[in-house]
Structure formats: structure tokens, C-alpha cells
Amino acid sequence: MEVRGLRAGYGSNEVLKGVTARFLEKAVTAIIGPSGCGKSTLVRCLNRMHETAPGTTMSGQVVLYGRDVLSLDPVVLRRHVGMVFQRPNPFPNMSIFDNVASGLVLNGIAGGRSELEGRVEASLRQASLWDEVKDRLRRSALGLSGGQQQRLCIARALAVSPNVLLLDEPCSALDPIATARIEELVLELKKQLTIVIVTHNMQQAARVSDFTAFMLLGELVEFSATGTIFTKPSDKRTEDYVTGRFG
Amino acid sequence: MRSYAARRAVNVVMLSVTAFCAAAALFSLFFVLGYIAWRGLGALSWAFLTRLPKPAGEAGGGIANSIVDSAKLVALAGAIGIPVGVLGGVYLAEFGGGRLGALVRFCADVLNGVPSIVVGLFAYALIVVPMKGFSGLAGSVALAVIMIPIVLRNTEEFVRLVPHALREAGLALGVPRWKVVLRIVIPSAARGIVTGSLLALSRAAGETAPLIFTAFGNRYWDSGFLQPMAALPLTIYTYAISPYDDLHRQAWAAAAVLMIFVLAINATTRLALRTQAMEAR
């Protein structure tokens, strides 16, 4: 998946000022940068969630498998590009099972009962949550801890079998242990799909990602292998940021 | 800065004032309930609940037709008013950002403030005049008009309270907007919507003015919705202004019945919501 000359903003305020980047398949790309640099806006453009808010603008190209997604139906696009948000947001009126099944059921993808059960179990296993919830699938998702809820949201996103998974600061509301489990999960999932993770935490980017993009004031300053960004960045601003001189 | 003692004194005074006002509010409720129970419950009997009214001047008789007709009137009013109110409220909360939304919201607030006798007049002009006769249908339409703005604004508030994150979660799964609203947002707001609708129903059940020249009242059994129909509030009104002591007693008893009716709706709502909340845990 890649973006070319992507500009996006809210009203007259331009947040992304022409970003070009390529997210490699079956790899983890981390996006780092100080608050307000446009990290979240960038990932929200990848599945066109950006345009769901009123008054937003967006131009340039977003390409998935050689097709410009801006010409696709956003609803169809979002089944290929899943997303997990900052705060866990399970559906409160649904059970654990129904939460995971929701994408399949609401989109009319699910076949029979047994196929649905199979896909829910597979998704929960992928999100390494199955063993913790298999005895209480019919209970409300709100009974789970924050970390479990976030893994449930990952399972929910995985259930519709996306090709790309966007994680927008998925650990910012979690404690270190829950964070570690999500990071393990990311490393496991990259065998199957492309992952883009926005993070405030540079150690997290260093731990989980293959590539890192550093953004500043709506521009992509540097994009290279994670090791390179953190050890010998080519741009002075990147160096200042990763060494903690600002941000 | 004032001394600690002075601030403590002010605290005690203000706390007493608020406690007094809270007690005054509760007192009026319990006074009304207690007085109606005292005057009304004594006159209640099985015969009163199951018989038709006797001819004027003759003692005895019941209000069976008023009870049944009130239920019919309110049920039809709910069938008209609740769908319009709920769907309109969902529109306002989800899609009504523009000028049309502001206009609908304004009109609903104005409609909510229209005196109920005027609403009755509206139903009279709309239905009674063209159909050349008083009817339960006209009464139900009048009650529905009273319910619509209450249900509408209440639904809007509760739909707005659904966190934006849930809508985003739905959209990010590739679910179309209308389905997100129908299957995720509305179920999440369902409790509030149901409570509001039931409260609007109990409000409609107690209205008298809109029924005076629509449903009109009836001393006999009727069928369908196209004849004049009785209603508990109308019966209470008619009996209370009559010159007979026996009818005054019956008015109190009918008031007690109406009050039990309304309290039952409220209590059921709360109980249903509580069980639902416990199951969600």
C-alpha cells in the first residue's frame, strides 16, 4: 500500500502537506512524530476514515494493489483495510462473540452458523484472546479488561480478513503488560498482513517495526529501515527527535 | 477572606435550603398520590372496574369502557407518534446537522410548547370536521401530536450520547453508514429511547384537553376507532364537574385508576431497564 503526494486537512487547516510513502506487504511500518504532526490523519486516510468527519479535505493518491482507492467505494475499501483505535471500542450492546462476528454479520459475509463460529474462533486465536474468553463468549464485552478489549477489537478487525491492518496508537490507553501482549501480537500478525502502527512510544516503534516513518508538521521527514532511523538517521531533525532533544 | 466559621455557616444555610426544596418537591408528589389514594381507593371495586356507567342520577355503575378506551387511544397514539418521533430523532442526531435539522428542532420545541387544547383543535380541524364526527381516531392523532416532540427530542439526546468511537468502529469494519446507525447506534441508545417513549405514553394517557372535542367521550361500549370514545381523563373531568356526589366519588376512583396506570408504566420501564442493565454486566 502506498500514498503519493497525499494532502489532507480539516477545513482550511492543512494537516498533511504532500506525503509520499510506501508500506511494504507483510511488514510492520511504524509512524512516529510529535503530537499534531499528522500521524493519525495519515493512517485515517489509508482507509478513508478521514473523510467521515465533516469539513475534511483530502487529495493526492492512495494506492492499494495498484488501484487508486480514492476511486473505490470507501465501504468496500474498509473491508480490506482494517483499523484499531486508540481506546478500545467494543460494541457495548453485543456479546464477545457478536463483537467479533459483527463485521461478518453486518456485511452479510457470514455463511452458516458453523462457518461463523469457525471464523470467530480463528480470529480470537489470531488475536491470542481465545483461551481467555472461550468460556464466556456470550457475556458482554464490557466485562473484559482494557487490554483484552483492545485484543477483542483486533480480533473484530481481523474477522473480515483484511489485507492491511492500521493501528492508531493501540496501546496508549493500556498498561505495560497489556502493551507487551499487543506488541507480541503485532509481530505474530505481520506474517499474514501488512501492518501500519502509529505510536508515541519510540521504544515501541523500535521493538515491533521493520520500517519507521518520522513525521513533523505534516511532512514525512524520513522513512527507512527501523534500525537506520534509530542508529544513523540521515536527517538532523530525525536525530534530534529520536535522541529525545524535542517532542 | 472570610473565616472558617463563616464559611461553615454559609454551607449549613445553603445545604438546608437545597434540602428543603428537595423535600418540597417530594412532598407535593406524595401529597397528590396520598390524597388520591385516600379518596379514590375506597370507592374502587371489582364492579367499578368491569361495569358500564349507569344513567345520570342513578347510583353505581363503573368505568370499564373508559379503561379499555384509554388503553386503545394511547396504543394508537403510540403507534403513530413513537415511530415518527424515534425516526425523526435519529435523523436529527445522525444526519440533521444542516439548516433542515435546525428547523425541525425548532419546530419540535415550539410544538412541545403548544397548549394541548390547541393540539386538540388541530385534530378537530384535521379529522373531526372532514369525517363529520367525533372519533377515537381524532383523539389518538391529537395525543400522537403531543407525543411526537417529546419522543423526538428525547431520542435525539440519547442517540447523541452514543460515543463517536462506536460509529467509527462500525465504519472501519466496512459497514455502510445506515447499517451502523441501525445496528450499532440505535441498539446502544435503545434504553433511553424506550424510556422516553414510555414516558411520552404515560404523559399522553393523562391528557384531557386534546380529547374534549376529538374523542369526545362515550358512556357505552364502542368498536373500532371511528366512533366517539371514552377516556379516563375525560371521565374524571365530566364526573368531577357533575352535580352528583356519587359521580364525584367515582371521579376520585377513576383518578386512582389512571394514576395506577401511569405509575405502572413508569415502574415497568425502570424495572425492565434495570434487568437489562444487570444482564449486560
Coordinates of C-alpha atoms in Angstrom, one line a residue:
Chain A
M1 CA 0.0 0.0 0.0
E2 CA 1.3 3.4 -0.8
V3 CA 0.5 7.1 -0.7
R4 CA 1.6 9.7 -3.3
G5 CA 1.5 13.4 -2.7
L6 CA -1.2 13.0 -0.1
R7 CA -2.7 16.2 1.2
A8 CA -5.4 16.2 3.8
G9 CA -6.8 18.6 6.3
Y10 CA -9.7 20.0 8.3
G11 CA -11.4 23.0 6.6
S12 CA -8.7 25.5 5.8
N13 CA -6.1 23.8 8.1
E14 CA -3.9 21.5 6.1
V15 CA -2.5 18.7 8.3
L16 CA -0.8 16.6 5.7
K17 CA 1.3 18.6 3.2
G18 CA 2.1 16.2 0.4
V19 CA 3.2 12.8 1.9
T20 CA 4.6 10.1 -0.3
A21 CA 5.4 6.7 1.4
R22 CA 5.2 3.0 0.7
F23 CA 4.1 0.5 3.3
L24 CA 5.6 -2.9 2.4
E25 CA 3.5 -6.0 2.4
K26 CA 3.8 -8.4 5.4
A27 CA 5.9 -5.9 7.3
V28 CA 5.3 -3.5 10.1
T29 CA 5.7 0.1 9.4
A30 CA 5.7 2.5 12.4
I31 CA 4.8 6.1 12.1
I32 CA 6.4 8.3 14.8
G33 CA 6.4 12.0 15.4
P34 CA 5.3 14.6 17.9
S35 CA 1.6 15.3 18.6
G36 CA -0.2 17.1 15.8
C37 CA 2.3 16.1 13.1
G38 CA -0.4 14.3 11.1
K39 CA 0.4 10.6 12.0
S40 CA -3.2 9.8 12.8
T41 CA -4.5 11.7 9.8
L42 CA -2.2 9.8 7.6
V43 CA -3.5 6.4 8.7
R44 CA -7.0 7.6 8.7
C45 CA -6.6 8.5 5.0
L46 CA -5.4 4.9 4.3
N47 CA -8.9 3.5 4.9
R48 CA -10.7 6.8 4.2
M49 CA -12.0 7.2 7.7
H50 CA -10.6 10.7 7.5
E51 CA -13.5 11.8 5.2
T52 CA -16.2 10.6 7.6
A53 CA -15.8 13.7 9.7
P54 CA -17.5 16.8 8.4
G55 CA -15.4 19.5 6.8
T56 CA -12.4 17.4 5.9
T57 CA -10.4 17.6 2.7
M58 CA -8.2 15.1 1.0
S59 CA -6.3 15.0 -2.3
G60 CA -3.4 13.0 -3.8
Q61 CA -3.2 9.3 -4.4
V62 CA -3.7 6.3 -2.0
V63 CA -2.8 3.1 -3.8
L64 CA -3.6 -0.4 -2.8
Y65 CA -2.5 -3.3 -5.1
G66 CA -2.1 -0.9 -8.0
R67 CA -5.5 0.7 -7.6
D68 CA -6.2 4.2 -6.5
V69 CA -8.5 3.7 -3.5
L70 CA -10.0 7.2 -3.8
S71 CA -12.0 5.9 -6.8
L72 CA -13.2 2.9 -4.8
D73 CA -16.3 2.6 -2.7
P74 CA -14.9 3.5 0.8
V75 CA -17.2 0.9 2.4
V76 CA -15.5 -1.9 0.3
L77 CA -12.1 -0.4 0.9
R78 CA -12.5 -0.6 4.7
R79 CA -13.1 -4.3 4.5
H80 CA -9.6 -4.7 3.0
V81 CA -8.0 -2.1 5.3
G82 CA -9.0 -2.7 8.9
M83 CA -8.4 -0.3 11.8
V84 CA -7.9 -0.4 15.5
F85 CA -8.3 2.8 17.5
Q86 CA -6.6 4.4 20.5
R87 CA -9.2 3.5 23.0
P88 CA -10.7 0.0 22.9
N89 CA -14.2 0.5 21.5
P90 CA -16.1 -2.8 21.7
F91 CA -19.8 -2.6 20.9
P92 CA -21.4 -2.4 24.4
N93 CA -24.7 -3.9 23.3
M94 CA -23.1 -7.1 22.0
S95 CA -21.5 -10.2 23.5
I96 CA -17.9 -11.1 22.9
F97 CA -18.9 -13.5 20.2
D98 CA -21.1 -10.9 18.5
N99 CA -18.5 -8.3 18.6
V100 CA -16.1 -10.4 16.7
A101 CA -18.8 -11.6 14.4
S102 CA -20.2 -8.1 13.8
G103 CA -18.2 -7.3 10.7
L104 CA -19.2 -10.6 9.1
V105 CA -22.8 -10.4 10.1
L106 CA -23.4 -6.7 9.4
N107 CA -21.7 -7.0 6.0
G108 CA -23.7 -10.2 5.2
I109 CA -20.4 -12.1 4.6
A110 CA -21.1 -14.9 7.1
G111 CA -22.3 -18.2 5.7
G112 CA -23.9 -20.7 8.1
R113 CA -23.8 -20.8 11.9
S114 CA -20.8 -23.2 12.0
E115 CA -18.8 -21.2 9.5
L116 CA -19.4 -18.1 11.6
E117 CA -18.3 -19.9 14.8
G118 CA -15.2 -21.1 13.0
R119 CA -14.2 -17.6 11.8
V120 CA -14.9 -16.1 15.2
E121 CA -12.7 -18.7 16.9
A122 CA -10.0 -18.3 14.3
S123 CA -10.0 -14.5 14.8
L124 CA -9.9 -14.8 18.6
R125 CA -7.0 -17.2 18.3
Q126 CA -5.2 -14.8 15.9
A127 CA -5.6 -12.1 18.5
S128 CA -4.4 -14.5 21.2
L129 CA -7.6 -14.0 23.2
W130 CA -9.3 -17.3 22.6
D131 CA -8.1 -19.1 25.7
E132 CA -9.2 -16.2 28.0
V133 CA -12.7 -15.8 26.6
K134 CA -13.7 -19.2 25.2
D135 CA -15.9 -19.9 28.3
R136 CA -17.7 -16.6 28.2
L137 CA -18.3 -15.9 24.6
R138 CA -22.0 -15.0 25.3
R139 CA -21.1 -12.4 28.0
S140 CA -20.8 -8.7 27.4
A141 CA -17.6 -7.4 26.0
L142 CA -17.6 -4.7 28.7
G143 CA -16.6 -7.3 31.3
L144 CA -13.1 -7.6 29.8
S145 CA -10.1 -5.7 30.9
G146 CA -8.8 -2.8 28.8
G147 CA -6.0 -4.9 27.2
Q148 CA -8.5 -7.8 26.5
Q149 CA -10.9 -5.3 25.0
Q150 CA -8.2 -4.0 22.7
R151 CA -7.3 -7.5 21.6
L152 CA -11.0 -8.1 21.0
C153 CA -11.1 -5.1 18.8
I154 CA -8.1 -6.5 16.9
A155 CA -10.0 -9.8 16.6
R156 CA -13.0 -7.9 15.3
A157 CA -10.9 -6.2 12.7
L158 CA -9.2 -9.5 11.7
A159 CA -12.5 -11.3 11.3
V160 CA -13.3 -9.7 8.0
S161 CA -9.9 -10.9 6.7
P162 CA -8.3 -7.5 5.8
N163 CA -5.1 -7.3 3.8
V164 CA -3.8 -4.3 5.8
L165 CA -4.3 -3.5 9.5
L166 CA -4.0 0.1 10.8
L167 CA -3.2 0.5 14.4
D168 CA -3.7 4.1 15.7
E169 CA -1.8 4.3 19.0
P170 CA -3.3 1.0 20.1
C171 CA -1.5 0.9 23.4
S172 CA -1.9 4.5 24.6
A173 CA -4.7 3.5 27.0
L174 CA -3.1 0.3 28.2
D175 CA -0.7 -0.7 31.0
P176 CA 2.8 -2.1 30.2
I177 CA 1.8 -5.7 30.4
A178 CA -1.2 -5.4 28.1
T179 CA 1.1 -3.3 25.8
A180 CA 3.6 -6.1 25.7
R181 CA 0.9 -8.6 24.7
I182 CA -0.3 -6.3 21.9
E183 CA 3.3 -5.9 20.6
E184 CA 3.8 -9.7 20.6
L185 CA 0.6 -10.0 18.7
V186 CA 1.8 -7.4 16.1
L187 CA 4.9 -9.4 15.5
E188 CA 2.8 -12.6 15.0
L189 CA 0.3 -10.9 12.7
K190 CA 2.8 -9.4 10.3
K191 CA 3.4 -12.9 8.9
Q192 CA -0.1 -12.6 7.4
L193 CA -0.8 -9.0 6.7
T194 CA 0.6 -5.5 6.2
I195 CA 0.6 -3.5 9.4
V196 CA 0.9 0.2 9.9
I197 CA 1.2 1.3 13.5
V198 CA 1.1 4.9 14.8
T199 CA 2.9 5.3 18.1
H200 CA 4.0 7.9 20.5
N201 CA 6.4 5.5 22.0
M202 CA 9.7 5.3 20.2
Q203 CA 10.8 2.1 22.1
Q204 CA 7.6 0.5 20.8
A205 CA 8.4 1.5 17.2
A206 CA 11.9 0.1 17.7
R207 CA 10.6 -3.2 19.1
V208 CA 7.8 -4.0 16.6
S209 CA 8.5 -2.3 13.3
D210 CA 10.6 -3.2 10.3
F211 CA 10.3 0.3 8.8
T212 CA 9.8 3.6 10.5
A213 CA 8.4 6.9 9.2
F214 CA 9.2 10.1 11.1
M215 CA 6.8 12.9 10.5
L216 CA 7.0 16.5 11.5
L217 CA 4.5 19.3 10.9
G218 CA 2.6 17.4 8.2
E219 CA 5.6 16.3 6.3
L220 CA 7.3 13.0 6.1
V221 CA 10.9 13.8 7.1
E222 CA 12.5 10.4 6.9
F223 CA 11.4 6.9 6.0
S224 CA 13.7 3.9 6.2
A225 CA 14.5 0.6 8.0
T226 CA 13.8 1.0 11.7
G227 CA 17.4 0.2 12.6
T228 CA 18.7 3.0 10.4
I229 CA 16.2 5.6 11.8
F230 CA 17.3 4.9 15.4
T231 CA 21.0 4.4 14.9
K232 CA 22.1 6.6 11.9
P233 CA 19.3 8.8 10.8
S234 CA 20.2 10.9 7.7
D235 CA 18.1 14.0 8.8
K236 CA 19.1 16.2 11.6
R237 CA 15.5 16.6 12.8
T238 CA 15.0 12.9 13.0
E239 CA 18.2 12.5 15.0
D240 CA 17.0 15.3 17.4
Y241 CA 13.6 13.6 17.9
V242 CA 14.8 10.0 18.4
T243 CA 17.5 11.1 20.8
G244 CA 14.9 13.0 22.8
R245 CA 16.1 16.5 22.2
F246 CA 12.5 17.6 21.4
G247 CA 9.0 16.1 21.1
Chain B
M1 CA -11.1 36.0 53.1
R2 CA -13.9 35.0 55.4
S3 CA -13.3 33.0 58.5
Y4 CA -13.7 29.2 58.6
A5 CA -16.7 29.6 60.9
A6 CA -18.5 32.0 58.5
R7 CA -17.9 29.6 55.6
R8 CA -19.2 26.7 57.6
A9 CA -22.3 28.7 58.4
V10 CA -23.0 29.6 54.8
N11 CA -22.5 25.9 53.9
V12 CA -25.1 24.9 56.5
V13 CA -27.6 27.5 55.3
M14 CA -27.3 26.6 51.6
L15 CA -27.4 22.9 52.4
S16 CA -30.7 23.4 54.4
V17 CA -32.2 25.5 51.5
T18 CA -31.5 22.8 48.9
A19 CA -32.7 20.0 51.2
F20 CA -35.9 22.0 51.9
C21 CA -36.6 22.5 48.2
A22 CA -35.9 18.8 47.5
A23 CA -38.3 17.9 50.3
A24 CA -40.9 20.3 49.0
A25 CA -40.8 18.7 45.6
L26 CA -41.2 15.3 47.1
F27 CA -43.9 16.4 49.4
S28 CA -46.2 17.6 46.5
L29 CA -45.8 14.3 44.8
F30 CA -46.6 12.3 47.9
F31 CA -49.4 14.6 48.8
V32 CA -51.1 14.1 45.4
L33 CA -50.5 10.4 45.4
G34 CA -51.7 10.1 49.0
Y35 CA -54.8 12.2 48.6
I36 CA -55.9 10.4 45.5
A37 CA -55.3 7.1 47.2
W38 CA -57.2 8.1 50.2
R39 CA -60.2 9.5 48.3
G40 CA -60.1 7.1 45.4
L41 CA -59.1 3.6 46.6
G42 CA -62.2 3.4 48.9
A43 CA -64.6 3.8 46.0
L44 CA -62.7 1.2 43.9
S45 CA -64.4 -2.2 43.5
W46 CA -64.5 -5.0 41.0
A47 CA -67.9 -3.8 39.7
F48 CA -66.5 -0.3 39.2
L49 CA -63.7 -1.7 37.0
T50 CA -65.9 -4.0 35.0
R51 CA -69.3 -2.3 34.6
L52 CA -70.5 0.4 32.2
P53 CA -71.7 3.8 33.6
K54 CA -75.3 4.0 34.9
P55 CA -77.7 6.7 33.5
A56 CA -77.2 10.1 35.1
G57 CA -78.6 10.4 38.6
E58 CA -78.6 6.7 39.3
A59 CA -76.1 5.4 41.8
G60 CA -73.5 2.8 40.9
G61 CA -72.0 1.9 37.6
G62 CA -68.4 1.6 36.5
I63 CA -65.8 2.8 34.1
A64 CA -64.9 -0.3 32.2
N65 CA -65.3 1.4 28.9
S66 CA -63.1 4.3 29.9
I67 CA -60.3 2.0 30.9
V68 CA -60.4 0.0 27.7
D69 CA -60.8 3.1 25.5
S70 CA -58.0 4.9 27.2
A71 CA -55.7 1.9 26.5
K72 CA -56.9 1.9 22.9
L73 CA -56.4 5.6 22.4
V74 CA -52.9 5.6 23.9
A75 CA -51.9 2.5 22.0
L76 CA -52.9 4.0 18.7
A77 CA -51.3 7.3 19.6
G78 CA -48.1 5.4 20.4
A79 CA -48.3 3.5 17.1
I80 CA -48.5 6.8 15.3
G81 CA -46.3 9.0 17.5
I82 CA -43.4 6.7 18.5
P83 CA -42.2 5.7 15.0
V84 CA -42.3 9.3 13.8
G85 CA -40.6 10.6 17.0
V86 CA -37.9 8.0 17.1
L87 CA -37.0 8.1 13.4
G88 CA -37.1 11.9 13.4
G89 CA -34.9 12.0 16.4
V90 CA -32.4 9.6 14.8
Y91 CA -32.4 11.8 11.7
L92 CA -31.7 14.9 13.9
A93 CA -28.8 13.3 15.8
E94 CA -27.2 11.5 12.9
F95 CA -27.9 13.5 9.7
G96 CA -29.5 16.7 10.9
G97 CA -26.5 19.0 11.0
G98 CA -27.8 21.4 8.4
R99 CA -30.5 24.0 8.2
L100 CA -33.3 21.5 7.8
G101 CA -32.2 19.9 11.1
A102 CA -32.2 23.2 12.9
L103 CA -35.6 23.9 11.5
V104 CA -37.0 20.6 12.6
R105 CA -35.5 21.0 16.1
F106 CA -37.0 24.5 16.4
C107 CA -40.5 23.3 15.2
A108 CA -40.3 20.3 17.7
D109 CA -39.6 22.7 20.6
V110 CA -42.4 25.0 19.5
L111 CA -44.8 22.1 19.2
N112 CA -43.8 20.9 22.6
G113 CA -44.8 24.3 24.0
V114 CA -48.2 24.5 22.2
P115 CA -51.1 24.2 24.7
S116 CA -52.7 20.8 24.5
I117 CA -56.2 22.3 23.9
V118 CA -54.8 23.8 20.7
V119 CA -53.5 20.4 19.6
G120 CA -57.0 19.1 20.2
L121 CA -58.3 21.9 17.9
F122 CA -55.8 20.9 15.3
A123 CA -57.0 17.3 15.3
Y124 CA -60.6 18.6 15.3
A125 CA -60.0 20.6 12.1
L126 CA -57.9 17.8 10.5
I127 CA -60.1 14.8 11.2
V128 CA -63.4 15.5 13.0
V129 CA -64.6 18.2 10.5
P130 CA -63.8 16.2 7.3
M131 CA -65.1 13.0 8.7
K132 CA -68.1 14.7 10.1
G133 CA -68.0 13.2 13.6
F134 CA -66.0 12.8 16.8
S135 CA -63.9 9.7 16.8
G136 CA -61.2 7.8 18.8
L137 CA -59.0 8.2 15.7
A138 CA -59.0 12.0 16.1
G139 CA -58.2 11.6 19.8
S140 CA -55.3 9.4 19.1
V141 CA -54.0 11.7 16.4
A142 CA -54.1 14.6 18.9
L143 CA -52.3 12.5 21.6
A144 CA -49.7 11.5 18.9
V145 CA -49.0 15.1 18.1
I146 CA -48.3 15.7 21.8
M147 CA -46.0 12.7 22.0
I148 CA -44.0 13.4 18.8
P149 CA -41.9 16.3 20.0
I150 CA -41.2 14.6 23.4
V151 CA -40.1 11.3 21.8
L152 CA -38.2 13.2 19.0
R153 CA -36.0 15.3 21.3
N154 CA -35.5 12.6 23.8
T155 CA -34.4 10.1 21.1
E156 CA -32.1 12.8 19.6
E157 CA -30.4 13.3 23.0
F158 CA -29.9 9.6 23.6
V159 CA -28.6 8.9 20.1
R160 CA -26.1 11.8 20.5
L161 CA -24.8 10.3 23.7
V162 CA -23.6 7.2 21.9
P163 CA -19.8 7.6 21.7
H164 CA -18.4 8.6 18.4
A165 CA -15.9 5.8 18.8
L166 CA -18.6 3.2 18.2
R167 CA -19.7 4.7 14.9
E168 CA -16.0 4.8 13.8
A169 CA -15.6 1.2 14.9
G170 CA -18.5 0.2 12.7
L171 CA -17.5 2.2 9.7
A172 CA -13.9 0.9 9.9
L173 CA -15.3 -2.6 9.6
G174 CA -16.7 -1.7 6.2
V175 CA -20.2 -1.4 7.4
P176 CA -22.3 1.1 5.5
R177 CA -23.4 4.2 7.4
W178 CA -27.1 3.4 7.5
K179 CA -26.4 -0.1 8.9
V180 CA -24.0 1.4 11.5
V181 CA -26.9 3.6 12.6
L182 CA -29.5 0.9 12.6
R183 CA -27.5 -2.0 14.1
I184 CA -25.0 -0.3 16.4
V185 CA -26.0 3.2 17.3
I186 CA -29.8 2.7 17.8
P187 CA -29.3 -0.5 19.9
S188 CA -26.8 1.3 22.1
A189 CA -29.3 4.1 22.7
A190 CA -32.3 1.7 22.9
R191 CA -32.7 2.0 26.7
G192 CA -33.0 5.8 26.6
I193 CA -35.3 5.7 23.5
V194 CA -37.6 3.1 25.1
T195 CA -37.7 5.0 28.4
G196 CA -38.5 8.3 26.7
S197 CA -41.2 6.7 24.6
L198 CA -42.9 5.1 27.6
L199 CA -42.8 8.4 29.5
A200 CA -44.4 10.1 26.5
L201 CA -47.1 7.3 26.5
S202 CA -47.8 7.9 30.2
R203 CA -48.0 11.7 29.6
A204 CA -50.5 11.1 26.7
A205 CA -52.5 8.8 29.0
G206 CA -53.1 11.7 31.4
E207 CA -54.1 14.3 28.8
T208 CA -57.7 15.7 28.9
A209 CA -57.8 18.8 26.9
P210 CA -56.9 17.3 23.5
L211 CA -59.7 14.8 23.8
I212 CA -62.5 17.1 24.6
F213 CA -63.5 17.8 21.0
T214 CA -61.9 14.8 19.4
A215 CA -62.6 11.6 21.2
F216 CA -65.4 13.4 22.9
G217 CA -66.3 10.7 25.5
N218 CA -68.8 7.9 25.4
R219 CA -70.9 6.2 28.0
Y220 CA -71.2 2.9 26.2
W221 CA -69.0 0.3 24.6
D222 CA -67.8 1.2 21.1
S223 CA -66.0 -0.7 18.5
G224 CA -63.1 0.4 16.3
F225 CA -61.8 3.9 16.3
L226 CA -64.4 5.8 14.2
Q227 CA -66.9 6.4 17.0
P228 CA -66.7 8.8 19.9
M229 CA -64.6 7.1 22.6
A230 CA -64.3 7.4 26.4
A231 CA -61.1 8.1 28.1
L232 CA -60.1 8.1 31.8
P233 CA -59.1 11.8 32.0
L234 CA -62.3 12.8 30.2
T235 CA -64.4 10.7 32.5
I236 CA -62.7 12.2 35.5
Y237 CA -63.4 15.7 34.1
T238 CA -67.0 15.0 33.3
Y239 CA -67.8 13.4 36.6
A240 CA -65.9 16.0 38.6
I241 CA -68.0 18.9 37.2
S242 CA -71.3 17.0 37.6
P243 CA -73.6 17.9 40.5
Y244 CA -73.8 14.3 41.9
D245 CA -71.9 13.2 45.0
D246 CA -71.8 9.6 43.7
L247 CA -70.1 10.7 40.5
H248 CA -67.6 12.8 42.5
R249 CA -66.7 9.6 44.3
Q250 CA -66.3 7.8 41.0
A251 CA -64.1 10.6 39.7
W252 CA -61.7 10.0 42.6
A253 CA -61.7 6.3 42.0
A254 CA -61.1 6.9 38.2
A255 CA -58.3 9.2 39.1
A256 CA -56.8 6.4 41.3
V257 CA -57.1 4.0 38.4
L258 CA -55.4 6.5 36.0
M259 CA -52.6 7.1 38.5
I260 CA -52.0 3.4 38.9
F261 CA -52.0 3.0 35.1
V262 CA -49.3 5.7 34.8
L263 CA -47.2 4.5 37.8
A264 CA -47.3 1.0 36.3
I265 CA -45.9 2.2 33.0
N266 CA -43.1 4.1 34.8
A267 CA -42.3 1.2 37.2
T268 CA -42.3 -1.3 34.4
T269 CA -39.9 0.8 32.4
R270 CA -37.5 1.2 35.2
L271 CA -37.7 -2.5 36.2
A272 CA -37.1 -3.6 32.6
L273 CA -34.2 -1.3 32.2
R274 CA -32.6 -2.5 35.4
T275 CA -32.8 -6.2 34.4
Q276 CA -31.3 -5.3 31.1
A277 CA -28.5 -3.4 32.8
M278 CA -27.8 -6.4 35.1
E279 CA -27.7 -8.8 32.1
A280 CA -25.2 -6.6 30.4
R281 CA -22.7 -7.0 33.3

